[in-house]
Each structure stands twice: as C-alpha cells, then as structure tokens.
Tab-separated table of C-alpha atoms in Angstrom:
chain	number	residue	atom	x	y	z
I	28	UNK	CA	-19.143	-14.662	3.620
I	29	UNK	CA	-19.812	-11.339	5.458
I	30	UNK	CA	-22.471	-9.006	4.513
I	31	UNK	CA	-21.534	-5.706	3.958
I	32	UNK	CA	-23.168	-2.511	3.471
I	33	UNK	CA	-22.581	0.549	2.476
I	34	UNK	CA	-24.162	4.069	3.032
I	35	UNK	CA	-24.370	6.889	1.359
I	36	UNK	CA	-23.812	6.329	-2.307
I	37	UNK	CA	-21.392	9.367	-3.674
I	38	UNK	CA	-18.040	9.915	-4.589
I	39	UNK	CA	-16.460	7.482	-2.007
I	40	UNK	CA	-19.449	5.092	-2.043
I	41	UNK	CA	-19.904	4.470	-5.106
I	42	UNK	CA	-16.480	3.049	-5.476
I	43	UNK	CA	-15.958	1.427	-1.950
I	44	UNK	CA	-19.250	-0.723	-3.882
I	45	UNK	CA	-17.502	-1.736	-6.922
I	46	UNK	CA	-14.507	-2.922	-5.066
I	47	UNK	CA	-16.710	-4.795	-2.200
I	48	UNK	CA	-18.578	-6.156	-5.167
I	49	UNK	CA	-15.582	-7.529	-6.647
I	50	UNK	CA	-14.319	-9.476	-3.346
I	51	UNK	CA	-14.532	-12.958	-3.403
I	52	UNK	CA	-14.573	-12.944	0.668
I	53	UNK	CA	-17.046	-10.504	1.151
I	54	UNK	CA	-20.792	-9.773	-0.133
I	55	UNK	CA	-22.406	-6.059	-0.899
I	56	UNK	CA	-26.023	-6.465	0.794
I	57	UNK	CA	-27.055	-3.114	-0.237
I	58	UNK	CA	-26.553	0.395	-0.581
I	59	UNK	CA	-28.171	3.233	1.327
I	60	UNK	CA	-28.954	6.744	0.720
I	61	UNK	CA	-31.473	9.885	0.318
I	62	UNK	CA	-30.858	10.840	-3.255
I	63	UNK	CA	-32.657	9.940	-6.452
I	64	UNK	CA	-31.412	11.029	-9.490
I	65	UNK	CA	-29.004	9.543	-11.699
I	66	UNK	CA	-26.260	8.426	-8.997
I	67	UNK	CA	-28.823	5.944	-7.181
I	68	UNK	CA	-30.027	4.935	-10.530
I	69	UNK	CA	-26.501	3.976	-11.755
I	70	UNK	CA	-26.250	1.620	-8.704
I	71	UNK	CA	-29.639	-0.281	-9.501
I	72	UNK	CA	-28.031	-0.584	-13.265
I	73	UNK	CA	-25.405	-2.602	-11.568
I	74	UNK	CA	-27.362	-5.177	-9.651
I	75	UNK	CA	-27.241	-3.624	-6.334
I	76	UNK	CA	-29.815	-3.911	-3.839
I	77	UNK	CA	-30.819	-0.202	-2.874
I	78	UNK	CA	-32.170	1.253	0.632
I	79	UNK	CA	-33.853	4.185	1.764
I	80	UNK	CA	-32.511	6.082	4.062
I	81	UNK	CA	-35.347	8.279	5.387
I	82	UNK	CA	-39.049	8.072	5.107
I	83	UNK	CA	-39.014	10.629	2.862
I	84	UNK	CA	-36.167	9.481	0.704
I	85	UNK	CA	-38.128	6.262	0.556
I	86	UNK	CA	-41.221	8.028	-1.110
I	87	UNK	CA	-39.040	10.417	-3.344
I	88	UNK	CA	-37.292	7.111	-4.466
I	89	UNK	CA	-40.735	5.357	-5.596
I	90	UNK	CA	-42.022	8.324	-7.064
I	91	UNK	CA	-39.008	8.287	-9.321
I	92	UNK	CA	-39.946	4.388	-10.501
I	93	UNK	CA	-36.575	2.754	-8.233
I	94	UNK	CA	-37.285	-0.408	-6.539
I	95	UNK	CA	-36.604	0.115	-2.698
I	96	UNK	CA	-35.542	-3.043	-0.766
I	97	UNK	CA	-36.171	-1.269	2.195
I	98	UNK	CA	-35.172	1.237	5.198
I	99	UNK	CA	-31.818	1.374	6.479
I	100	UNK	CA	-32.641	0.000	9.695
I	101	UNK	CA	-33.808	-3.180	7.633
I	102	UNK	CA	-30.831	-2.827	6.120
I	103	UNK	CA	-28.487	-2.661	9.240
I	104	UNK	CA	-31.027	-5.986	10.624
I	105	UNK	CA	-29.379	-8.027	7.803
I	106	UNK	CA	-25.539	-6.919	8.010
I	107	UNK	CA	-22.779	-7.894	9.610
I	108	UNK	CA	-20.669	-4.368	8.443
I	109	UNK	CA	-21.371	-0.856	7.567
I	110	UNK	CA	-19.104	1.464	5.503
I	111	UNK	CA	-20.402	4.679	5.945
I	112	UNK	CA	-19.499	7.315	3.539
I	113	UNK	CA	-22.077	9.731	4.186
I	114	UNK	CA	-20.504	13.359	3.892
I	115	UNK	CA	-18.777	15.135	6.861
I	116	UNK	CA	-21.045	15.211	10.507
I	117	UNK	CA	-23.750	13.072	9.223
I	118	UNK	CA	-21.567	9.829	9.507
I	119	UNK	CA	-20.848	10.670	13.600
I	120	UNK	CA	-24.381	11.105	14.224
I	121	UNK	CA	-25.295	7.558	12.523
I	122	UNK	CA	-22.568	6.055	14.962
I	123	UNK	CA	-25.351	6.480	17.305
I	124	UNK	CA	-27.255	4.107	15.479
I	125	UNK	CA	-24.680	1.702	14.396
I	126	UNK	CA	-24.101	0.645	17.928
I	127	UNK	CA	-27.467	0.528	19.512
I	128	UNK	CA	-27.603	-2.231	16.914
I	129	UNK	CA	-24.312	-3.996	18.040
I	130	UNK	CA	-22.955	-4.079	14.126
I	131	UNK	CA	-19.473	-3.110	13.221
I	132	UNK	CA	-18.774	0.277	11.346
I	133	UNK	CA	-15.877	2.104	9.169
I	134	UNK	CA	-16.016	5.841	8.870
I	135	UNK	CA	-13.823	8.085	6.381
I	136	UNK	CA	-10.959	10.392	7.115
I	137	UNK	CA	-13.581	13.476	7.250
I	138	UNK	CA	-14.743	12.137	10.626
I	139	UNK	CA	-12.698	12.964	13.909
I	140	UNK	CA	-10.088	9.861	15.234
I	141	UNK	CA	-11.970	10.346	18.313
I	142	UNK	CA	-15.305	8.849	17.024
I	143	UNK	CA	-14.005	5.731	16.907
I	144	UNK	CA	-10.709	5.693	18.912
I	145	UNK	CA	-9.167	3.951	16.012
I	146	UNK	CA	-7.574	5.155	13.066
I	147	UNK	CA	-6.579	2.616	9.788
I	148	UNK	CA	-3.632	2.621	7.477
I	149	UNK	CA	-3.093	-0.818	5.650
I	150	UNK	CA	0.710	-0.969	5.137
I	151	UNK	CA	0.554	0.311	9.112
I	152	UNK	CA	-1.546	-0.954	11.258
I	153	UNK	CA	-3.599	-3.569	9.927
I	154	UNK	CA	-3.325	-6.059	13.374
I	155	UNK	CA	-4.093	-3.408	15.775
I	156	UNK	CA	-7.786	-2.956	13.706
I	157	UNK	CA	-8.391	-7.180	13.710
I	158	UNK	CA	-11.953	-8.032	15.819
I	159	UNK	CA	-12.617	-4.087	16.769
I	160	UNK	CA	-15.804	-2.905	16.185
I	161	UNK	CA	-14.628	0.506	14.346
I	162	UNK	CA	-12.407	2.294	12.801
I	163	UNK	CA	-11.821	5.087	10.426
I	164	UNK	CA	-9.866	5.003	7.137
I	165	UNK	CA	-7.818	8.084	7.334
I	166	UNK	CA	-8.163	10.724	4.312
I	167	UNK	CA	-6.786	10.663	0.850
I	168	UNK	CA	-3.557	13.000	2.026
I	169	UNK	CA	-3.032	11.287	5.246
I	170	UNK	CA	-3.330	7.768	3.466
I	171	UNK	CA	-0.511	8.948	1.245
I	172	UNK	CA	2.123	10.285	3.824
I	173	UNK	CA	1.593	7.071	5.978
I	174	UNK	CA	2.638	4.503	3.270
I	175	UNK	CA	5.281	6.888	1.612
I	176	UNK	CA	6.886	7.384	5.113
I	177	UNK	CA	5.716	3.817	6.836
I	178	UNK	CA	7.867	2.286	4.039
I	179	UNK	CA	10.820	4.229	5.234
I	180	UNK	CA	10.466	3.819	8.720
I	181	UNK	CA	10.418	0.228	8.708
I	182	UNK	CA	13.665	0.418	6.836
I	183	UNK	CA	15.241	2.165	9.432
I	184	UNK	CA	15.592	5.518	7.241
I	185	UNK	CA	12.728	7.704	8.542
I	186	UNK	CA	13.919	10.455	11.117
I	187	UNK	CA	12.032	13.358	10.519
I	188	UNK	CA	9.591	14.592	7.307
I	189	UNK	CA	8.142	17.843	6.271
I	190	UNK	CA	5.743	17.851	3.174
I	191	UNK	CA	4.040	20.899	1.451
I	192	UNK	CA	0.304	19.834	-0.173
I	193	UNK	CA	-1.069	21.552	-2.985
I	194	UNK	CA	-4.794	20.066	-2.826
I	195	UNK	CA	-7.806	20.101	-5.131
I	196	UNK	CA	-10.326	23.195	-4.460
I	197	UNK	CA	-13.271	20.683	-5.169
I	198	UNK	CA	-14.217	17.239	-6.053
I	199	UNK	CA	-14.743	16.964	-9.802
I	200	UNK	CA	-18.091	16.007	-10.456
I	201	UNK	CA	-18.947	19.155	-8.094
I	202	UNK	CA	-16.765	21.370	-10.139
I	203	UNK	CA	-20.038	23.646	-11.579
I	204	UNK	CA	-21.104	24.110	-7.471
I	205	UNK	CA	-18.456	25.837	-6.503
I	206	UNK	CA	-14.754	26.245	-5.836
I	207	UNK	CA	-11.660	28.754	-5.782
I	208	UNK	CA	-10.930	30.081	-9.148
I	209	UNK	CA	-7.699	32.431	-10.142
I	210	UNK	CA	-6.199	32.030	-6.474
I	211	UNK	CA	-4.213	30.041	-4.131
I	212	UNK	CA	-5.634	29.701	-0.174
I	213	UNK	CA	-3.505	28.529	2.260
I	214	UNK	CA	-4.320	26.758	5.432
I	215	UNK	CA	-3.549	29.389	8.386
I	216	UNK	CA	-2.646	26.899	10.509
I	217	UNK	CA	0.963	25.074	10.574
I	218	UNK	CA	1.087	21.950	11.033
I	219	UNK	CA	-1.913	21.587	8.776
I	220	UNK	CA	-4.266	19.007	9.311
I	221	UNK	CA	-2.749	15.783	7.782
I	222	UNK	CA	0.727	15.642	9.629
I	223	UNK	CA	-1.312	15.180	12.711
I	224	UNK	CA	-3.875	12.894	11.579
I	225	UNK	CA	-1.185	10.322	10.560
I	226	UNK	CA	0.251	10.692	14.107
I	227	UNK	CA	-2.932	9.323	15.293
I	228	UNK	CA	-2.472	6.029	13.004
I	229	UNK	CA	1.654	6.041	14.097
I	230	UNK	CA	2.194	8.676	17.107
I	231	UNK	CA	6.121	7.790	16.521
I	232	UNK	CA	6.177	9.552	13.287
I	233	UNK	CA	7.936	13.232	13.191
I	234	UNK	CA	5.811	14.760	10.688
I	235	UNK	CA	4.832	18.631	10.025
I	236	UNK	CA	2.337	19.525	7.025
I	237	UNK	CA	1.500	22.485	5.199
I	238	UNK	CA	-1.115	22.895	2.980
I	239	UNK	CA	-2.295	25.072	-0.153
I	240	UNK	CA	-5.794	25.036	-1.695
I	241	UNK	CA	-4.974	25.232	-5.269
I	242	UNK	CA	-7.990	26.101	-8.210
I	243	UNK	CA	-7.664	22.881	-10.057
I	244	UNK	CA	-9.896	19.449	-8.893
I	245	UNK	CA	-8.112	16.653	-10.521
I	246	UNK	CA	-5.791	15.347	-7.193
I	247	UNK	CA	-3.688	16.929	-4.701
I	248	UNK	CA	0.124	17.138	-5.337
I	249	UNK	CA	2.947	16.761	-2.188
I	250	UNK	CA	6.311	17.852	-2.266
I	251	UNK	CA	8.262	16.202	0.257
I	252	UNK	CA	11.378	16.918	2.725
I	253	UNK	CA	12.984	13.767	4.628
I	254	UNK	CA	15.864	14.283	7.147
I	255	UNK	CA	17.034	10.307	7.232
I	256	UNK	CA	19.139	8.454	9.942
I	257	UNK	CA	22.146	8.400	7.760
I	258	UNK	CA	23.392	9.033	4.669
I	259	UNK	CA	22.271	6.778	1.456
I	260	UNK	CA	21.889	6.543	-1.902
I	261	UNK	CA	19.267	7.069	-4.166
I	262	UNK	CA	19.048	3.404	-5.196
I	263	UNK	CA	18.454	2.777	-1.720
I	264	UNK	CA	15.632	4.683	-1.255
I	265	UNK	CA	13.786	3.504	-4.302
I	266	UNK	CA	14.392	0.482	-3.514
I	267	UNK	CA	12.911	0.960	-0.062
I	268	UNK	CA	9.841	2.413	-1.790
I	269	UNK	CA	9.345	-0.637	-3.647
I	270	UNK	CA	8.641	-2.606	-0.759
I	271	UNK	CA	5.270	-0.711	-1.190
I	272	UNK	CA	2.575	-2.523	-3.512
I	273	UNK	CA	0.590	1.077	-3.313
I	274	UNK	CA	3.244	2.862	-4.523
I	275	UNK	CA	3.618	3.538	-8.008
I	276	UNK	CA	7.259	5.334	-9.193
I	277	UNK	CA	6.508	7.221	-12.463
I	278	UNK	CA	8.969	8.526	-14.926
I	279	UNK	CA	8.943	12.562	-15.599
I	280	UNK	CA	10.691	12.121	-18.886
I	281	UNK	CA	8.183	9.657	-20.056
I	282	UNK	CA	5.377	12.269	-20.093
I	283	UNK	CA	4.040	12.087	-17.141
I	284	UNK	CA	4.575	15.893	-16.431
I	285	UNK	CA	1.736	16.462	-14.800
I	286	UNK	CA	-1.710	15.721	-12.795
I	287	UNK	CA	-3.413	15.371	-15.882
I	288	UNK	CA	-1.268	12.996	-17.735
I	289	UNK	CA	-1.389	10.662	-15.195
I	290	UNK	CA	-5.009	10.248	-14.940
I	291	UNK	CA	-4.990	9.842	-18.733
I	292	UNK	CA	-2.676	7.291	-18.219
I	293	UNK	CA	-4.989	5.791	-15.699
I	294	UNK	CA	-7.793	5.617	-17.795
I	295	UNK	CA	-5.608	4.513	-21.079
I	296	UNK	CA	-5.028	1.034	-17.979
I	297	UNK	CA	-9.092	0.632	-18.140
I	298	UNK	CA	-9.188	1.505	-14.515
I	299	UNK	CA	-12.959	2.406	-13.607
I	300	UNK	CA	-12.747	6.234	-13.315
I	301	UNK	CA	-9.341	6.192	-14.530
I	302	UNK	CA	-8.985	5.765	-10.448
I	303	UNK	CA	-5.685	5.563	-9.351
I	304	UNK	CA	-5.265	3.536	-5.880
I	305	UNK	CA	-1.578	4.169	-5.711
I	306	UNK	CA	0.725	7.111	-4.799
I	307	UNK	CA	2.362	8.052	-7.755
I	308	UNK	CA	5.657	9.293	-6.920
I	309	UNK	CA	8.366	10.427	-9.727
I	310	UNK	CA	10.965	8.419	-9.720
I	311	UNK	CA	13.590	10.091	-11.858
I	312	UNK	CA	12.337	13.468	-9.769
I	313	UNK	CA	13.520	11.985	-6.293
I	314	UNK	CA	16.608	12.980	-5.044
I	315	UNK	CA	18.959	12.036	-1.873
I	316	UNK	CA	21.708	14.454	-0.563
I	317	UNK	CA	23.368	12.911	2.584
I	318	UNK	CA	20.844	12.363	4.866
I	319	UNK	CA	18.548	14.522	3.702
I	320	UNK	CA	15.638	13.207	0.459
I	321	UNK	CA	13.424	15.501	-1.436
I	322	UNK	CA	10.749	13.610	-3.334
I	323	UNK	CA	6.649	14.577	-4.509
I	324	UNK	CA	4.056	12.909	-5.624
I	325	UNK	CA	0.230	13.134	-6.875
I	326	UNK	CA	-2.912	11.698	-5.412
I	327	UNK	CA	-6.198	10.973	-6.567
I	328	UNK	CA	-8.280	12.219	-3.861
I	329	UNK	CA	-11.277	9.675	-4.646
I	330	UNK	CA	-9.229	6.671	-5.194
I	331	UNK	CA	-6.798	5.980	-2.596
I	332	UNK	CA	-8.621	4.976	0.257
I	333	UNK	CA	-11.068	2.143	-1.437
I	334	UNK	CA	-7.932	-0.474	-1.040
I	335	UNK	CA	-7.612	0.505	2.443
I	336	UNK	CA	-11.180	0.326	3.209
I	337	UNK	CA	-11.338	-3.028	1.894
I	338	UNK	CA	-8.802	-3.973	3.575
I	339	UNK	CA	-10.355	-2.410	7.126
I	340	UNK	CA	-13.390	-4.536	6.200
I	341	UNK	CA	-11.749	-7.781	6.484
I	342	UNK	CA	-9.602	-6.950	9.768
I	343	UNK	CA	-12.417	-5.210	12.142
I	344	UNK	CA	-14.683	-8.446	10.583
I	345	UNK	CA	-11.820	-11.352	10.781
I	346	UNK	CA	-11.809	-12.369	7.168
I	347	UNK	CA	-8.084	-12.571	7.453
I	348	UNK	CA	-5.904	-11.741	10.247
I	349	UNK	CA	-2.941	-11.417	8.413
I	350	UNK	CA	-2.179	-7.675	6.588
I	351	UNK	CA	-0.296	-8.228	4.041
I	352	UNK	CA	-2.485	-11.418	2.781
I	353	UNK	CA	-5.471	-9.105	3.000
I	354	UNK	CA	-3.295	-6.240	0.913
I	355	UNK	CA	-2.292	-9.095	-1.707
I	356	UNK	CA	-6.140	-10.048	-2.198
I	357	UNK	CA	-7.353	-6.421	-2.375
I	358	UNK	CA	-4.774	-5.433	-4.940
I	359	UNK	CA	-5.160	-8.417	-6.821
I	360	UNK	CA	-9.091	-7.616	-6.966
I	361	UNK	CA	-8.722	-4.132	-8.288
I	362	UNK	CA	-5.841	-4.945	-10.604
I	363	UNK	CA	-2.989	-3.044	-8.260
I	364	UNK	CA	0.232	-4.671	-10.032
C-alpha cells in the first residue's frame, strides 16, 4: 500500500483527500498546509493526519488547539507520493524540494508542462506516465477537451476541432473576494490557453480554443465545432462518446437547461459537493451535418480532475500498469456509473 500525501489543503486538496481516502490501493499519510481556520479543521474532523507546512504555520496551528503531526519535511520522510495542490507558482518552487528528497510528485494544470516534462490525461495517456517520477494533471478545461475529443480520435472520426469556453470568473467559495460582475472578458489571445495545453498531452490533436470569462462561478460551459473524417450519423457519434466512462450525455428536455440544474442534480445523486467528475455533454443538443458535429457541454471546474489524479497516482507509483483497470477502480470508488 503506497503512502500518499497531499499538500496544500483547498479547493483541489481537499477533494483529491477524500478520493485517496477512499482507495483501497492507496493510503492518505497526511495533509499539509499553512492555514488554520475552518478548512484545516474540517480535515482533522475526518481522521486525517495534519502537517505544518512552515515554522510559522506550525505555531499558528497550535495556538489554534490543532494537533500537528509534524513538518512537511517529516512528512515527505514518510511518503512514497506527493500531490501537490498548492495554488499557482508555489507548487514549482516545492519541486525543488520534492526531488532533493528522491519522492515522486503530481502537480495541477496551473503549473507549466515544462516543470515536469509530462503531462496526464487518463482516457490518453495513462502508459506513457507508468514508473515516472512526475507528472501534471492537466486543468479542468483541458481535462475535458482531451476525453471528449480522445474518444473520437480513437474511433477514427477526429480531424480537426474548434471549441469556444465560457469559464467561471471565480471559484465559489471565493465568490465574496472578488470576481467580474455585469461583464464578459475575453482572452486576447487566440488559440487560448487550453487548445495548446492538450497538445502537450496528444501533440497529434488539431485543436484551436477560445475563451470568455463569464460573471457566474458555478463551471465553465464549451461549445464545440468538429470537422470529422467522413460523414456519419448522429447515432454514431453518441455512440462513440459512450465508449467514455467520464462522459455523462444529459437530456435538455429533461430539465437540465442549465449550469445550475445540473449541479442540483449532482447533489440530489449524494455526490460530496454535488461534484461532478464527468463531462456533461447534452445529448439531445448534439448535432452531426456531414462531416462536420456541433456539440457543448458543462464542467465543474473543481471536480474533474480528482479521477484523473487518482488515477496518475497509481501509474507514476505502479499500483497498476494497466489504464483502463486503474479508470474502472477509480470510478468505481467515487461512484462514476
């Protein structure tokens, strides 16, 4: 059983710990971080082991009564895996760290490909991560257009995509700090961002993003445009789709109109959060002409990637070599049907 840790204890951390914590192939150590106020209290309410990460968190942590079971480099001593979800720039300087001390690391999507040479996608590239020492879980966006357009590639469909995002101005729980209100901000750049961060997981893919900052924080919204290698049907395609266990197809005339509905549905399941792991793409929305497929879908922004990092967890530490047995445990684990 490998011992896993994770650091930094927010939005992503938090639930990268449930689901490690719910593996029967893998053990949470600990948890790392500065703060301590509610967040790092909620994690000691749940049995897990908590570690400073500074001197001064350490002290700040006591003063508030929680019971510290030690630094982080104690921590890392007793490990054999860190998932660090620290915010933006702080992960890439612990890589420093991580390998003076020889241990194996994931990093998020908001870290550059280049920190670790390798960039994960489950339904993608699972073998190529088995035995390396790092790797990155792309973001939430880029997780998305790799296992909508993976699944048609592999049936031969794919030949080029173009997708417009509409993304979330904000994480939720940070909606009071901050965030566009009565506007839309656009990216200035085209391709945006995400198009070629999923050519670093598959450089084959012909993909060109555009993206919209939109003043909602619920989960970002694509809207898809799919030249294919020949002409086919619409029951085709789905059925393509399907091949996906992280895809969900939802039904427009069933209610689920919008962003909102969805994640009510979600949390009507008993998912924790009302998280939603899987793309949910509407199904009676999709539409083929020719060769050409028009398709969108919502995703929740701090759900998507915890299947994939479990998944990078057991291929960088060997727990199974195999992808798809790995994505068959992980969705069984988290109830992904």
């Amino acid at each position: 059983m490998k011992k896993i840790a994770v650091v930094g204890y927010g939005v992503i951390g938090k639930r990268v710990a449930d689901a490690v914590n719910v593996q029967e192939d893998m053990d949470l150590f600990g948890v790392c971080d500065i703060i301590s106020d509610w967040r790092i209290q909620t994690a000691l309410e749940k049995g897990f082991a908590v570690f400073a990460a500074t001197k001064e968190a350490d002290e700040k942590m006591r003063s508030e009564g929680i019971c510290v079971a030690g630094s982080m480099q104690e921590l890392l001593e007793r490990v054999d895996l860190v998932v660090d979800c620290t915010p933006k720039k702080i992960a890439a300087k612990n890589v420093e760290t991580y390998r003076e001390k020889g241990i194996k690391f994931i990093l998020q999507g908001g870290e550059k490909h280049e920190t670790t040479g390798h960039s994960f996608s489950a339904e993608n590239n699972y073998e190529s991560a088995v035995g390396l020492d790092s790797t990155r879980v792309v973001s939430c966006n880029t997780t998305s257009i790799l296992r909508t357009l993976t699944t048609l590639k592999r049936a031969d469909l794919l030949n080029y995509a173009r997708g417009t995002l509409l993304r979330r101005a904000t994480d939720p729980w940070e909606s009071h700090l901050g965030g566009i209100m009565n506007t839309m901000v656009p990216e200035k750049e085209i391709p945006s961002h995400q198009g070629p961060d999923a050519q670093s997981v598959d450089p084959d893919l012909d993909v060109i993003t555009s993206a919209v900052k939109v003043p909602q924080t619920l989960s970002h919204m694509h809207y898809w445009n799919v030249k294919l290698k020949k002409n086919a049907s619409k029951e085709e395609v789905l059925a393509t789709l399907k091949t996906s266990t992280r895809i969900k197809l939802i039904h427009y005339d069933q209610g689920l109109v919008s962003n909102n509905t969805i994640k009510e549905m979600y949390l009507d399941m008993g998912r924790p959060w009302g998280d939603m792991y899987e793309v949910a793409l509407w199904e009676d929305m999709l539409k083929v002409v020719g060769d050409e497929l028009f398709y969108a879908y919502v995703v929740d922004n701090q759900a998507i990637v915890i299947p994939e990092t479990i998944d990078a967890i057991r291929a960088l530490t060997g727990i199974e070599n195999d992808g798809q047995k790995s994505i068959v445990k992980t969705n069984k684990s988290l109830g992904i049907n």
